[in-house]
C-alpha positions as CSV (number, residue, x, y, z in Angstrom):
1,M,38.4,11.6,14.6
2,K,34.6,11.7,14.4
3,Q,33.0,14.6,12.6
4,V,29.3,15.4,12.6
5,Y,27.6,17.1,9.6
6,H,24.5,19.3,9.5
7,T,22.7,21.4,6.9
8,D,19.4,23.4,7.0
9,N,18.9,22.2,3.4
10,A,17.7,18.8,4.7
11,P,15.3,17.9,7.4
12,A,16.4,18.1,11.0
13,A,16.9,14.8,12.8
14,I,13.7,13.6,14.5
15,G,15.6,11.8,17.2
16,P,18.9,11.6,19.0
17,Y,21.1,11.2,15.9
18,S,23.0,13.4,13.4
19,Q,22.1,14.0,9.7
20,A,25.5,12.5,9.0
21,A,28.7,11.6,10.8
22,G,32.0,10.3,9.6
23,G,35.7,9.8,10.1
24,S,38.7,8.2,8.4
25,G,37.4,9.3,5.0
26,L,33.9,7.9,5.4
27,V,30.6,9.7,5.7
28,F,27.5,7.9,6.9
29,V,24.2,9.7,6.1
30,S,21.4,8.8,8.4
31,G,18.2,7.4,6.8
32,Q,16.3,10.1,5.0
33,L,12.5,10.2,4.8
34,P,10.8,12.2,2.1
35,I,10.5,15.2,4.3
36,N,10.6,18.7,2.8
37,P,13.1,20.6,4.9
38,A,11.2,23.9,4.3
39,T,8.0,22.6,5.8
40,G,9.1,19.6,8.0
41,E,6.3,17.6,6.5
42,L,6.4,14.3,4.5
43,V,5.9,15.0,0.8
44,S,2.8,13.5,-0.6
45,G,2.6,12.2,-4.1
46,S,4.0,9.4,-6.1
47,M,6.8,7.1,-4.9
48,A,9.0,8.7,-7.6
49,E,8.5,12.1,-6.0
50,Q,9.1,10.7,-2.5
51,T,12.3,9.0,-3.7
52,R,13.5,12.2,-5.3
53,Q,12.9,14.1,-2.0
54,C,14.9,11.4,-0.1
55,M,17.8,11.6,-2.6
56,N,17.8,15.4,-2.6
57,N,18.0,15.4,1.2
58,I,21.0,13.0,1.0
59,K,22.6,15.1,-1.8
60,N,22.3,18.3,0.4
61,I,23.7,16.5,3.5
62,L,26.6,15.1,1.4
63,A,27.3,18.7,0.2
64,A,27.6,19.8,3.9
65,A,30.2,17.1,4.3
66,G,32.2,18.1,1.2
67,C,30.9,15.2,-0.9
68,T,28.7,14.6,-3.9
69,L,26.5,11.6,-5.0
70,E,29.5,10.5,-7.0
71,D,31.2,9.7,-3.7
72,V,28.5,7.3,-2.5
73,V,29.6,3.7,-2.3
74,K,26.6,2.1,-0.7
75,T,22.9,2.9,-0.1
76,S,20.1,1.1,1.6
77,I,16.5,1.6,0.7
78,F,13.7,0.7,3.1
79,L,10.2,0.4,1.6
80,K,6.8,0.0,3.3
81,D,5.7,-1.9,0.2
82,I,8.2,-3.8,-2.1
83,G,5.6,-3.4,-4.8
84,D,6.8,0.1,-5.2
85,F,10.3,-1.2,-6.2
86,A,10.0,-0.4,-9.9
87,E,8.9,3.2,-9.5
88,V,11.4,3.8,-6.8
89,N,14.2,2.2,-8.8
90,A,13.5,4.4,-11.9
91,A,13.6,7.7,-9.8
92,Y,16.6,6.5,-7.9
93,A,18.5,5.8,-11.1
94,E,18.1,9.5,-12.1
95,F,20.6,10.3,-9.3
96,F,23.3,7.8,-10.5
97,P,23.6,8.2,-14.3
98,G,27.0,6.6,-14.3
99,E,28.3,3.9,-12.1
100,A,25.8,3.3,-9.3
101,P,26.8,2.4,-5.8
102,A,26.2,-0.9,-4.1
103,R,22.7,-1.1,-2.7
104,A,20.2,-3.0,-0.6
105,C,16.4,-2.6,-0.9
106,V,14.1,-4.3,1.6
107,Q,10.5,-4.1,2.7
108,V,10.0,-3.2,6.3
109,A,6.9,-3.3,8.5
110,V,6.8,0.4,9.5
111,L,8.9,3.6,9.1
112,P,9.1,6.7,11.2
113,K,6.2,9.2,10.7
114,D,4.4,6.4,8.8
115,G,6.6,7.0,5.8
116,R,6.6,4.8,2.7
117,I,10.3,5.1,2.0
118,E,13.6,5.8,3.7
119,I,17.1,5.9,2.2
120,E,20.5,6.0,3.8
121,A,24.0,6.3,2.3
122,I,27.7,5.8,2.8
123,A,30.2,8.0,1.0
124,V,34.0,8.1,0.7
125,K,35.7,11.5,0.9
């Protein structure tokens, strides 16, 4: 049975989608922009700071679903500029000090709110 997850500790959806949804032991976290949930605004600053905001949003949504980052089996990172890969990769690694999940990282033409990064995740409960 499908279950939808929501927390006020991550940005509200900016369209007709849920922060996360799942079923059969899987949790799919929608793509997270580097939006500060307290202000609803994109964080400015380095790509490392923006990556950390995306990952903290994912971490908080996973908590609402009864999961942690250790339960993540796959992530996808969407970058406006693949030249940011090294900085993003270093900040992302802070959240997976042990075994990291499978991952894709691609450059895209444009992201919502003219963001520079978006990250989505899949976890197993």
